[in-house]
PDB file of C-alpha atoms and ligand atoms in Angstrom:
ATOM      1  CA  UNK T 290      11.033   4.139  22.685  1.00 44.00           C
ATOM      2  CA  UNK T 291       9.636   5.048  19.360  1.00 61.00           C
ATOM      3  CA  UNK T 292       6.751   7.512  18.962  1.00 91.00           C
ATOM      4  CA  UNK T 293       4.734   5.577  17.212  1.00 98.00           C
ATOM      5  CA  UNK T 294       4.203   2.988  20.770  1.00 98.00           C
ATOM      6  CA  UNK T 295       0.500   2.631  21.461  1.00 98.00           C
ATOM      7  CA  UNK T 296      -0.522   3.616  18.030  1.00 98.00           C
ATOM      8  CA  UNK T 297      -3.831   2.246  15.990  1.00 98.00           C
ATOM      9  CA  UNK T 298      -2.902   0.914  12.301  1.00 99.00           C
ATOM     10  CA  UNK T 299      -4.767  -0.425   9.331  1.00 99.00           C
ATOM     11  CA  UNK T 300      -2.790  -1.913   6.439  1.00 99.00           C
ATOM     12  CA  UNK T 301      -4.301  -3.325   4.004  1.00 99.00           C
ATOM     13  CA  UNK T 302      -2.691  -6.128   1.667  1.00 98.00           C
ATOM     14  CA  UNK T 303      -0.735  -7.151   4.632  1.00 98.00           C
ATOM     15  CA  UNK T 304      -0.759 -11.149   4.427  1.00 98.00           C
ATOM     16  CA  UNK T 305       2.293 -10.672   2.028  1.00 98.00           C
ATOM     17  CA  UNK T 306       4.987  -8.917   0.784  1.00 98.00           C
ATOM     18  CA  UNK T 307       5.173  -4.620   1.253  1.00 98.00           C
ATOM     19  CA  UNK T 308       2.102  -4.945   3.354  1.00 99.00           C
ATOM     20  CA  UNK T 309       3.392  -7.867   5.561  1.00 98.00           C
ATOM     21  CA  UNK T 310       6.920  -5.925   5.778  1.00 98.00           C
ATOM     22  CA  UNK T 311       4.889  -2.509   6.664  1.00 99.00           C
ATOM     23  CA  UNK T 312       2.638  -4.370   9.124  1.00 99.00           C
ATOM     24  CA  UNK T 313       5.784  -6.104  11.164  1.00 98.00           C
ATOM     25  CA  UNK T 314       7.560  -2.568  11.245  1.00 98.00           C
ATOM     26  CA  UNK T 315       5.183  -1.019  12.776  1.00 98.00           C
ATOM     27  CA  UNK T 316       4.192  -3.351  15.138  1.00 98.00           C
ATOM     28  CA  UNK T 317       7.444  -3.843  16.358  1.00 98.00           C
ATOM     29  CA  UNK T 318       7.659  -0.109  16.651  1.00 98.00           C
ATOM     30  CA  UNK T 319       4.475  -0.557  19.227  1.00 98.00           C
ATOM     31  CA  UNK T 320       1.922   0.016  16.976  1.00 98.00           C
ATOM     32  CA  UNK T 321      -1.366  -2.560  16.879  1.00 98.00           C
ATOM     33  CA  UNK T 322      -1.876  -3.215  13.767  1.00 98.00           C
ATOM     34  CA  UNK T 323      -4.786  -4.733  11.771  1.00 99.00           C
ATOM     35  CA  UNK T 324      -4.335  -5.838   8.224  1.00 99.00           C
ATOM     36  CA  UNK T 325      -6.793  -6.555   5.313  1.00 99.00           C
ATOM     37  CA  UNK T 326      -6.310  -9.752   3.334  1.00 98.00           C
ATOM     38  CA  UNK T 327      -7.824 -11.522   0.582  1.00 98.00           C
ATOM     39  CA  UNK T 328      -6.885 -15.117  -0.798  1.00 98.00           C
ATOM     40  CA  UNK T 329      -3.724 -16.090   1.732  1.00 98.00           C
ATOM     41  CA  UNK T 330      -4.951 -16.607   4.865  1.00 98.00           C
ATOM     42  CA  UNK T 331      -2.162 -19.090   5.905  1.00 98.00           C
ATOM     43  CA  UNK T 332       0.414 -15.935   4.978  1.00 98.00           C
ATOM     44  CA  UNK T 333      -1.554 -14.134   7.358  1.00 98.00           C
ATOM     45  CA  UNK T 334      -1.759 -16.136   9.697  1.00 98.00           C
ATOM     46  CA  UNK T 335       2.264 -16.411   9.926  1.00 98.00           C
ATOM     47  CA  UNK T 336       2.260 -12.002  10.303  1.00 99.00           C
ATOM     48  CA  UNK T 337       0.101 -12.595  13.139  1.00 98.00           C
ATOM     49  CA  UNK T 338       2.102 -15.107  14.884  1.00 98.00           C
ATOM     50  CA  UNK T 339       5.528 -13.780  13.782  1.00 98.00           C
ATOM     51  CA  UNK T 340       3.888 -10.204  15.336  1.00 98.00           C
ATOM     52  CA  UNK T 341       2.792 -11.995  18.766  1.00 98.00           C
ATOM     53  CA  UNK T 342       6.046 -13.865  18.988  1.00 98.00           C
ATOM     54  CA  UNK T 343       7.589 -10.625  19.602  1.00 97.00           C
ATOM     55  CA  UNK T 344       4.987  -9.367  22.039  1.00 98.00           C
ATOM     56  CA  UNK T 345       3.085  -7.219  19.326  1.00 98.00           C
ATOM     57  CA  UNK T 346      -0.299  -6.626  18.736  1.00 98.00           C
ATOM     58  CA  UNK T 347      -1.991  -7.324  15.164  1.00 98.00           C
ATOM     59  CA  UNK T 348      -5.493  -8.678  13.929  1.00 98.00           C
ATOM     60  CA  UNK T 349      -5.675  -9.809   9.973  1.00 98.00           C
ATOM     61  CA  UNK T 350      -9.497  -9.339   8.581  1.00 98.00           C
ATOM     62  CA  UNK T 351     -10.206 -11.145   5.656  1.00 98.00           C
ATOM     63  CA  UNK T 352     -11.897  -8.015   3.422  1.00 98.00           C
ATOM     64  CA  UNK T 353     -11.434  -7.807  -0.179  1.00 98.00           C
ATOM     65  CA  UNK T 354     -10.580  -4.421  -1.439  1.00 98.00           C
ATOM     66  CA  UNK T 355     -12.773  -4.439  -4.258  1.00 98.00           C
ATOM     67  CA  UNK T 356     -16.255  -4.397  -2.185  1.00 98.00           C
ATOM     68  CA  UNK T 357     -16.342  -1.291  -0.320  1.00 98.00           C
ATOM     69  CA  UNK T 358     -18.595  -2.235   2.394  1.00 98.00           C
ATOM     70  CA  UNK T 359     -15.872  -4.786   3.292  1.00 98.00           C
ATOM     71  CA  UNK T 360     -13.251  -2.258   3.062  1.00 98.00           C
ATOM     72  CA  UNK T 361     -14.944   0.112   5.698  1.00 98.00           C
ATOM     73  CA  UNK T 362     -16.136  -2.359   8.153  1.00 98.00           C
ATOM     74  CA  UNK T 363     -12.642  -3.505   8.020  1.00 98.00           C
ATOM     75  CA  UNK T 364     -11.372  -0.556   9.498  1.00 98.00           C
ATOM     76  CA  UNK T 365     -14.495   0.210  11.868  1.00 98.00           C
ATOM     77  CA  UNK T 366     -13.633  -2.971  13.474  1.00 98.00           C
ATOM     78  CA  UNK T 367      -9.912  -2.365  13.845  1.00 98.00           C
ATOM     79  CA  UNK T 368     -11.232   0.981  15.185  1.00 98.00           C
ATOM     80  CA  UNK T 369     -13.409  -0.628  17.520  1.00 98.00           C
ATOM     81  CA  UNK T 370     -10.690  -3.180  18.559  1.00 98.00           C
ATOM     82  CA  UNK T 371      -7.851  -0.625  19.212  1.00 98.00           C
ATOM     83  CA  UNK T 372     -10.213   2.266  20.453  1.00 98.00           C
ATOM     84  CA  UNK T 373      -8.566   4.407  18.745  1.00 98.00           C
ATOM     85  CA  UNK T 374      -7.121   4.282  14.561  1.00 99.00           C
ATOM     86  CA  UNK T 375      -4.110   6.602  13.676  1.00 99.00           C
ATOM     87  CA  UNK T 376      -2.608   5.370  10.833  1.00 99.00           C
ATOM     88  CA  UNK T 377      -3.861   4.050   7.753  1.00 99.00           C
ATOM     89  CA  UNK T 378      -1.943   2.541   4.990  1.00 99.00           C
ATOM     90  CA  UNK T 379      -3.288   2.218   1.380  1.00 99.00           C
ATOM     91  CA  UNK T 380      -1.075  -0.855   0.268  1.00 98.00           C
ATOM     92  CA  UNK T 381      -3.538  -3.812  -1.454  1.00 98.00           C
ATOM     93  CA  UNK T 382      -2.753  -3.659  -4.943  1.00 98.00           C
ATOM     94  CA  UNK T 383      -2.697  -5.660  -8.333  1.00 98.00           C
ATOM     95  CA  UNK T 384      -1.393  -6.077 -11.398  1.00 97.00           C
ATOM     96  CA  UNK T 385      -2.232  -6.513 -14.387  1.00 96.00           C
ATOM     97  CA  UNK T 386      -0.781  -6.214 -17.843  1.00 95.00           C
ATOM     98  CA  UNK T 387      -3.107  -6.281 -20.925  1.00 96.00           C
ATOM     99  CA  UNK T 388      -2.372  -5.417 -24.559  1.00 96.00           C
ATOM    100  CA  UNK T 389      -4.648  -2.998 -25.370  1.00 97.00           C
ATOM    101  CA  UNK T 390      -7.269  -4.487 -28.067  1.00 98.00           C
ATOM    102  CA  UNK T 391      -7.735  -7.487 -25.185  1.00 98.00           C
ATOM    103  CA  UNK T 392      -8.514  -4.989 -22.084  1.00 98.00           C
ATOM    104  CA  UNK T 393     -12.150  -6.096 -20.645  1.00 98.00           C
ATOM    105  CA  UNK T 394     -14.638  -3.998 -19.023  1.00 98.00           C
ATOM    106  CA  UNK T 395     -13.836  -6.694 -16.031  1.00 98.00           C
ATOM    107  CA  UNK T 396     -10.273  -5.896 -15.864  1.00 98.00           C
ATOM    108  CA  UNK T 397     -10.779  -2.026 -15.924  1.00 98.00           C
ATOM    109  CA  UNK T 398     -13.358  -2.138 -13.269  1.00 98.00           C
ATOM    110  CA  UNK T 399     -11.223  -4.716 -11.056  1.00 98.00           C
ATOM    111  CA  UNK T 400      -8.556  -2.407 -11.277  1.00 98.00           C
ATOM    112  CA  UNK T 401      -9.766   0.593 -10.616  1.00 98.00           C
ATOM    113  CA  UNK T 402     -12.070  -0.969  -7.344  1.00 98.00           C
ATOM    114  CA  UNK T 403      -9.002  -2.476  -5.714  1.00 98.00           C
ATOM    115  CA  UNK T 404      -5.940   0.249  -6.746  1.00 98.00           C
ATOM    116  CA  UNK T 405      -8.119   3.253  -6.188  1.00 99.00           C
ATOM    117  CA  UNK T 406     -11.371   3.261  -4.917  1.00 98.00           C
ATOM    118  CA  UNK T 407     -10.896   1.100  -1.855  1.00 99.00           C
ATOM    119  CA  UNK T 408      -7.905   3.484  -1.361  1.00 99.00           C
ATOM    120  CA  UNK T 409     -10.751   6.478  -0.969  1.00 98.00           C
ATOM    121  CA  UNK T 410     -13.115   4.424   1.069  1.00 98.00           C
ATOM    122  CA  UNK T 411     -10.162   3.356   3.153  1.00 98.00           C
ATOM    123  CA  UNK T 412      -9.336   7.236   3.480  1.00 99.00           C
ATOM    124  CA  UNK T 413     -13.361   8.239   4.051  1.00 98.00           C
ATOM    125  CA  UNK T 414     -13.769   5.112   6.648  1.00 98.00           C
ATOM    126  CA  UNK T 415     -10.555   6.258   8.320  1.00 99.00           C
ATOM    127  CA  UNK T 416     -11.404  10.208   8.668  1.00 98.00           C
ATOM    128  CA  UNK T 417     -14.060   9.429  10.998  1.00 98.00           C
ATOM    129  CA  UNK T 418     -11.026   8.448  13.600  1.00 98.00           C
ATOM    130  CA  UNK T 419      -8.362  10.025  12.712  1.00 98.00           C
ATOM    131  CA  UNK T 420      -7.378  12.638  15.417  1.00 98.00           C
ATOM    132  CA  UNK T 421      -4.303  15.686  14.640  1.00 98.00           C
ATOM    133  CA  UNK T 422      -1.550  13.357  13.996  1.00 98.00           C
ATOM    134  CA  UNK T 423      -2.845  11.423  12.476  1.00 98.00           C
ATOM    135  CA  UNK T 424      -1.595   9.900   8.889  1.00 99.00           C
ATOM    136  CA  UNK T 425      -2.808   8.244   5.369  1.00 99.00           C
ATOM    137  CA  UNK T 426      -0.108   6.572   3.036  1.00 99.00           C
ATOM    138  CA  UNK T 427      -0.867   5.388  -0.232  1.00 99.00           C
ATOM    139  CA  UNK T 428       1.066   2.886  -1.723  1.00 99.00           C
ATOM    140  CA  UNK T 429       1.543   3.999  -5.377  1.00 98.00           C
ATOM    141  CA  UNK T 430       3.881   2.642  -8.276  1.00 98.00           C
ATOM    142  CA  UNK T 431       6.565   4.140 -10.228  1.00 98.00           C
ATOM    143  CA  UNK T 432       4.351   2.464 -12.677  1.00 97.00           C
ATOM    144  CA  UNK T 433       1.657   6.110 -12.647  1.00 98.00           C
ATOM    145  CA  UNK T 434       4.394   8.031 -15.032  1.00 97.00           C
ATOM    146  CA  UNK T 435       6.838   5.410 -16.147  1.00 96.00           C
ATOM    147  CA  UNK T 436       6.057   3.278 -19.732  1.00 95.00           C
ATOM    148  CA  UNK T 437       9.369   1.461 -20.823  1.00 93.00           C
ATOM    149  CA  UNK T 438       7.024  -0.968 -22.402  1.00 91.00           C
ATOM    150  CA  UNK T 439       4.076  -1.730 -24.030  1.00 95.00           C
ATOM    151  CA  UNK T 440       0.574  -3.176 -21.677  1.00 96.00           C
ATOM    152  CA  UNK T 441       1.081  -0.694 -18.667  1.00 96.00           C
ATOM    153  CA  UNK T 442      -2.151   1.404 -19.166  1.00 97.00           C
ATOM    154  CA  UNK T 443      -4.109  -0.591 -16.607  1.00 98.00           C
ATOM    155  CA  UNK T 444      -1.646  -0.749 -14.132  1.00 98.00           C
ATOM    156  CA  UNK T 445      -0.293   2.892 -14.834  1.00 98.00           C
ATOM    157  CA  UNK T 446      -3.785   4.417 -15.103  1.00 98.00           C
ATOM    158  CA  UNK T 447      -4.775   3.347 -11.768  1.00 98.00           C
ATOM    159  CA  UNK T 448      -1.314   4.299  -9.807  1.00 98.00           C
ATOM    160  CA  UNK T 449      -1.129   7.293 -11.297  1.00 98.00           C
ATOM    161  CA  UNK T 450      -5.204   8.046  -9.755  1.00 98.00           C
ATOM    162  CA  UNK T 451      -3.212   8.076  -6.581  1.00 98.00           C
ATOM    163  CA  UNK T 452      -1.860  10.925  -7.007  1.00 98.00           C
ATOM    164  CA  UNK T 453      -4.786  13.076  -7.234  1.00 98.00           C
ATOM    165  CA  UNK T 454      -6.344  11.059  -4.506  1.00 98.00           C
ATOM    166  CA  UNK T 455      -3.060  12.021  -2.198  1.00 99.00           C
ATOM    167  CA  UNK T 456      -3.374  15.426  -3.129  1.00 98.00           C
ATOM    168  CA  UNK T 457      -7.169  16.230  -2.931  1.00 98.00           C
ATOM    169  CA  UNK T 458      -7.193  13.804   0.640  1.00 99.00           C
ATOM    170  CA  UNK T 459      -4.100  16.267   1.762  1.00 99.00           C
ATOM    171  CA  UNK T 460      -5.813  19.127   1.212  1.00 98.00           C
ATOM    172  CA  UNK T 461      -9.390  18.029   3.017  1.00 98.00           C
ATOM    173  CA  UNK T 462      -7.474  16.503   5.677  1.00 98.00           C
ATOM    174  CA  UNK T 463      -4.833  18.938   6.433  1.00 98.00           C
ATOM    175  CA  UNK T 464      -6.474  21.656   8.287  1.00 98.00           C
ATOM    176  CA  UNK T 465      -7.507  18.666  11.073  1.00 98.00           C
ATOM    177  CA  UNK T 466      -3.897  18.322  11.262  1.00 98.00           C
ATOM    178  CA  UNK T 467      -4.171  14.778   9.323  1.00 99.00           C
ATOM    179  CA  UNK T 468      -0.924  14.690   6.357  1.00 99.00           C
ATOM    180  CA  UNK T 469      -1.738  12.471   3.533  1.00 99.00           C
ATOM    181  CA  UNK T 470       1.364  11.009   1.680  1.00 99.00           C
ATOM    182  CA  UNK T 471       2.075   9.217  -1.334  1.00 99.00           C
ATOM    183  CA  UNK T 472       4.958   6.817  -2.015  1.00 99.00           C
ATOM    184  CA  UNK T 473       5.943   5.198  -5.411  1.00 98.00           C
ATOM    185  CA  UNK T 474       8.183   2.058  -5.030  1.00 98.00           C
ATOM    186  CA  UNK T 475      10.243   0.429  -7.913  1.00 97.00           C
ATOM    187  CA  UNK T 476      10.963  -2.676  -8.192  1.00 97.00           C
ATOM    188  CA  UNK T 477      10.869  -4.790  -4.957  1.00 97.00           C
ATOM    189  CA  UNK T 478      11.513  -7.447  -4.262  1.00 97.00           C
ATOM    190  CA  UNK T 479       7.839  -9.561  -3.770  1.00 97.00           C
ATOM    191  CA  UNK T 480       5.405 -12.201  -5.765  1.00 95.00           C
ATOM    192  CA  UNK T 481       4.331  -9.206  -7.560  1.00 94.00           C
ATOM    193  CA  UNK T 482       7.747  -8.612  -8.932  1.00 90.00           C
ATOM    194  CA  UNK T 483       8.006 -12.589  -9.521  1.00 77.00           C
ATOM    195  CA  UNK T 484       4.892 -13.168 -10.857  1.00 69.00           C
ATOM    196  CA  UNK T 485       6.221 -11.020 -13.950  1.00 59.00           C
ATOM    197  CA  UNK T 486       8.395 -13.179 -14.260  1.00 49.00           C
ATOM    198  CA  UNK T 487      11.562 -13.988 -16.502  1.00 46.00           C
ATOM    199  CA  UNK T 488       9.278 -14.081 -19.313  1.00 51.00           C
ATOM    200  CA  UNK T 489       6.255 -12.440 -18.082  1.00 51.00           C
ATOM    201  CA  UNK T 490       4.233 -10.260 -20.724  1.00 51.00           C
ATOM    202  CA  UNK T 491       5.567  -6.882 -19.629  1.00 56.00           C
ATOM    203  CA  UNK T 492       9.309  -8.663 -18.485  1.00 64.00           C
ATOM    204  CA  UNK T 493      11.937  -6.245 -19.066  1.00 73.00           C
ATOM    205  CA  UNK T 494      15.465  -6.686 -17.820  1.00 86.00           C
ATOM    206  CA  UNK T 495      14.969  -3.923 -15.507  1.00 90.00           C
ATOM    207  CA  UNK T 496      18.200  -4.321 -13.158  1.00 92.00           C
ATOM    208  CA  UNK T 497      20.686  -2.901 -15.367  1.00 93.00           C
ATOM    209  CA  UNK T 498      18.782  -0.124 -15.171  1.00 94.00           C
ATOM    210  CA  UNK T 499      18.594   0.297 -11.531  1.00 96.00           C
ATOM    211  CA  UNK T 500      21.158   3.026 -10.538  1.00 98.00           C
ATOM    212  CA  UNK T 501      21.920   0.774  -7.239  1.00 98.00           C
ATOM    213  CA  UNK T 502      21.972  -2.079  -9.017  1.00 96.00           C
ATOM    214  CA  UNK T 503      19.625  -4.242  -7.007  1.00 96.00           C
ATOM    215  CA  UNK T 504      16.188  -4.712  -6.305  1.00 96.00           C
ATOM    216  CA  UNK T 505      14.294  -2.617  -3.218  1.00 97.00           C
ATOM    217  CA  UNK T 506      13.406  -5.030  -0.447  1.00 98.00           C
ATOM    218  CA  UNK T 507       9.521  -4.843   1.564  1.00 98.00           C
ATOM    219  CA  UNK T 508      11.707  -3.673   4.323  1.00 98.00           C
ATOM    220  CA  UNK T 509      12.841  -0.908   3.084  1.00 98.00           C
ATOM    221  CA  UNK T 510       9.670   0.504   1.810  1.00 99.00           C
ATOM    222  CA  UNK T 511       8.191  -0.164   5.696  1.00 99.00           C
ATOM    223  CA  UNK T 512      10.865   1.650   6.763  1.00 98.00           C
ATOM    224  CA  UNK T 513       9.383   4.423   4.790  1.00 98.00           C
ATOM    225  CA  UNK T 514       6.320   3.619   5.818  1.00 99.00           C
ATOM    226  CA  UNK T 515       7.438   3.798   9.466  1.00 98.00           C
ATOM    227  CA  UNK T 516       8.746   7.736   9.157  1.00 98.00           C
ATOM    228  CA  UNK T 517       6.214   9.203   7.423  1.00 98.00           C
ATOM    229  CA  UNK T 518       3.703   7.525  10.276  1.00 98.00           C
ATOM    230  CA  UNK T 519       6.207   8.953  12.435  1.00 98.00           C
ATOM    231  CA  UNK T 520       5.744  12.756  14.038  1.00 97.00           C
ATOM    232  CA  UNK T 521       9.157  13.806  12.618  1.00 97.00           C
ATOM    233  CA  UNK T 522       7.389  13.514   9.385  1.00 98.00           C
ATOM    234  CA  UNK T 523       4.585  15.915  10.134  1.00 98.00           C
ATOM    235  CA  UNK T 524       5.451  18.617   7.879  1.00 98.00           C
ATOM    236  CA  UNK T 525       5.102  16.409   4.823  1.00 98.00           C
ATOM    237  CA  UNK T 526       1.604  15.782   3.373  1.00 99.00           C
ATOM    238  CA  UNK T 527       0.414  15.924   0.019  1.00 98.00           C
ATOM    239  CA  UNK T 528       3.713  14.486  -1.466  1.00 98.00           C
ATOM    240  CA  UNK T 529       4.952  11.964  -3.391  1.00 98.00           C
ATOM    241  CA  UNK T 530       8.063  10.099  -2.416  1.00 98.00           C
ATOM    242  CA  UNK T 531       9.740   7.955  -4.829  1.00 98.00           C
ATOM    243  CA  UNK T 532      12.260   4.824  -3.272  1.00 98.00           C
ATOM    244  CA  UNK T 533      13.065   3.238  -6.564  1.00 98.00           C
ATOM    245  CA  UNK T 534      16.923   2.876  -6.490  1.00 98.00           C
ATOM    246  CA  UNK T 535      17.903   5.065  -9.129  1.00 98.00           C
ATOM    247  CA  UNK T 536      15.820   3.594 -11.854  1.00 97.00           C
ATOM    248  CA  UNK T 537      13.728   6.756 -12.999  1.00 96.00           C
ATOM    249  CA  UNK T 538      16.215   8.864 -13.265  1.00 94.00           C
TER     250      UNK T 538
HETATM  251  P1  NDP X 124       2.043  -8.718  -3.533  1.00 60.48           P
HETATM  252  O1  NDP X 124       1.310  -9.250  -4.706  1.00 60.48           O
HETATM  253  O2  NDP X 124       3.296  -9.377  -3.099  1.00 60.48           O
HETATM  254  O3  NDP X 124       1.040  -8.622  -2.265  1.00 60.48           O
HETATM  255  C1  NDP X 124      -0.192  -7.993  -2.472  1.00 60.48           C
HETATM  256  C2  NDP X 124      -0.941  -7.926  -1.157  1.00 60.48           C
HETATM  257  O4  NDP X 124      -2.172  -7.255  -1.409  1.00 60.48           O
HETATM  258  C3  NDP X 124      -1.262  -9.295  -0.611  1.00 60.48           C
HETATM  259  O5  NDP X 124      -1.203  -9.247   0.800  1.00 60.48           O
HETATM  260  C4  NDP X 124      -2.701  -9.512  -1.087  1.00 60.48           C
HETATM  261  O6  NDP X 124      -3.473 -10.315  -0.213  1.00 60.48           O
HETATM  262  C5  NDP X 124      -3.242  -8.104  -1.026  1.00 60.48           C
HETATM  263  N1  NDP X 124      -4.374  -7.937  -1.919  1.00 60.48           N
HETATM  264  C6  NDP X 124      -4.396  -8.005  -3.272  1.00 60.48           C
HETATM  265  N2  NDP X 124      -5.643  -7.834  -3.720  1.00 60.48           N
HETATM  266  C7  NDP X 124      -6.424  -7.658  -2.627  1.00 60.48           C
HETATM  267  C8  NDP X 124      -7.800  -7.429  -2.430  1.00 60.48           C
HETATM  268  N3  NDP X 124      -8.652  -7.353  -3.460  1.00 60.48           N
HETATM  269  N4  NDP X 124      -8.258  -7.280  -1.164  1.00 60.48           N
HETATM  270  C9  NDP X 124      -7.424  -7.356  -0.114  1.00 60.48           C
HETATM  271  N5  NDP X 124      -6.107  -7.570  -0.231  1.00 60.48           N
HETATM  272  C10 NDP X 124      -5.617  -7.722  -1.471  1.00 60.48           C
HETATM  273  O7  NDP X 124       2.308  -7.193  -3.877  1.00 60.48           O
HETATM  274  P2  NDP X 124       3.457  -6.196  -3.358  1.00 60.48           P
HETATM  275  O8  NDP X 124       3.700  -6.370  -1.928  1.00 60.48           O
HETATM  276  O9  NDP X 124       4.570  -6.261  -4.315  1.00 60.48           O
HETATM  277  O10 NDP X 124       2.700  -4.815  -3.633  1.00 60.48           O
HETATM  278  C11 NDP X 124       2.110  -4.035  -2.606  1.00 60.48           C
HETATM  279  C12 NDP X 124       1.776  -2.676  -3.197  1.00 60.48           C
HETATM  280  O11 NDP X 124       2.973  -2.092  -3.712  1.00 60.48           O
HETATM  281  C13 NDP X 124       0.792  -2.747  -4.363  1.00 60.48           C
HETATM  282  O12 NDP X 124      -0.089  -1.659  -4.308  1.00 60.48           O
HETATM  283  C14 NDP X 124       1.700  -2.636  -5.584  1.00 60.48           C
HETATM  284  O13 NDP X 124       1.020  -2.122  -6.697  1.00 60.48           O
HETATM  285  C15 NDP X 124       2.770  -1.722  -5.055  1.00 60.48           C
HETATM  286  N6  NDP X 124       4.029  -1.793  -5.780  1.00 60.48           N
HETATM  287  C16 NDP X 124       4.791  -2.947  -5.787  1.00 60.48           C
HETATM  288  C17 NDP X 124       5.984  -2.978  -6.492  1.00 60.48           C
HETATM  289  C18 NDP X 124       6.871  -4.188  -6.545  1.00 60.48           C
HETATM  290  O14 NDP X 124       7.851  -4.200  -7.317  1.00 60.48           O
HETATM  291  N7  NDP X 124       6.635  -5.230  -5.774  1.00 60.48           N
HETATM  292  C19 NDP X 124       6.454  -1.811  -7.236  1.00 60.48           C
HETATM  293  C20 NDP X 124       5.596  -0.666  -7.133  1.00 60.48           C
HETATM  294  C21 NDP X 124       4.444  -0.674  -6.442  1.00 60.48           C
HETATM  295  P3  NDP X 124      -3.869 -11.851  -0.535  1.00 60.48           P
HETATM  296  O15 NDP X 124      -2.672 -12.558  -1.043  1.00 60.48           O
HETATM  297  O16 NDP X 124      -4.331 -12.338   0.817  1.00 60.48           O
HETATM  298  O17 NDP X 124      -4.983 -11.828  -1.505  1.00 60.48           O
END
């Protein structure tokens, strides 16, 4: 029996991809989980159902990460629901690759509202609940401190907020016995990774450069997830864990 059975989660971003994978982990690790989506309801609706088929417990709430007040009462009511909330994981993210002279005032403050604040009103709504034990993980990028080609400010300006967010959170949370972790994927393999495409804007043939020669799967980045939720992992807060196959080195 895992120690995570009879845990509280929110994920949010978890109707596909690293967020789906992270919210199936830990569900079938016992945890309830509820998960934030936005536009793919039908996605979510599958996590739910795949979750349930295996006698798991998970609720999706349709809250965009950009509007905070949606973003707290998302996981107010997943604390109300579970009576209890002991994990939360920062995962909802986009993407977006702009050459410079084009960046809009739009596309900086979209960014920034669903890659980094929601991640600190997720952490502020969270606090209220979270008991010793308890953990935040923020799902960063490779992407805050690595520029192999042109139109990554946007993206790499608001991943790389996370780290400061990871370390000031780990340091205000810490003495309440709360660890506050950060982990930077490369690439995995999701519609994020597709949707740059063979020829997307900021396409480049990143595989050769992957030391295990192979994309990271959602799995394996839940798996991640899963330990540093886990209490084995309670020594680590504040850090930043990198699972991208080689390719920063
Ligand atoms: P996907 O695009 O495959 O999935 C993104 C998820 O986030 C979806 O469930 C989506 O929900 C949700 N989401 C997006 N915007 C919002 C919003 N405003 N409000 C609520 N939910 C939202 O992305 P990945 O799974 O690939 O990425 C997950 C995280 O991992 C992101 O933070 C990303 O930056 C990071 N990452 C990914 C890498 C990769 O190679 N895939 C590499 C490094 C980091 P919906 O569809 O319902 O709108």
């Amino acid at each position: 029996m895992s120690n995570l059975a009879g845990k509280a989660a929110v994920v949010t971003g978890g109707s596909r991809g690293i967020g789906a994978a992270t919210t199936i982990r830990l569900a079938d690790a016992g945890v309830r989980v509820a998960f934030t989506y936005l536009n793919s309801a039908e996605e979510a609706g599958k996590v739910v159902r795949q979750i349930e088929s295996r006698g798991g417990r998970a609720v999706a709430i349709r809250a965009d990460a950009a509007d905070p007040a949606a973003q707290a009462a998302a996981i107010d009511s997943a604390a109300a629901e579970f009576g209890r909330l002991d994990i939360l994981v920062n995962n909802a993210g986009i993407l977006m690759g702009e050459e410079l002279p084009k960046i809009t005032l739009e596309q900086i403050d979209r960014i920034l509202a669903v890659n980094v604040r929601a991640a600190l009103i997720g952490a502020q709504a969270a606090a209220k609940y979270l008991r010793a034990g308890g953990r935040i993980i923020n799902i960063g990028s490779i992407g805050a401190r690595w520029f192999p080609q042109p139109m990554g400010t946007l993206y790499g300006m608001s991943k790389s907020a996370l780290c400061g967010l990871t370390k000031g959170l780990a340091r205000d949370l810490g003495e309440y016995g709360i660890t506050v972790n950060l982990i930077e994927p490369g690439p995995i393999e999701t519609d994020m990774l597709d949707a740059d495409g063979a020829d997307g804007p900021m396409d480049i043939p990143l595989l050769p450069l992957v030391a295990l020669g192979r994309f990271g799967s959602p799995a394996e980045i839940a798996s991640l997830v899963a330990h540093l939720s886990s209490e084995e992992a309670g020594f680590i807060t504040g850090a930043t864990i990198t699972a991208d196959g080689g390719l920063t080195l």
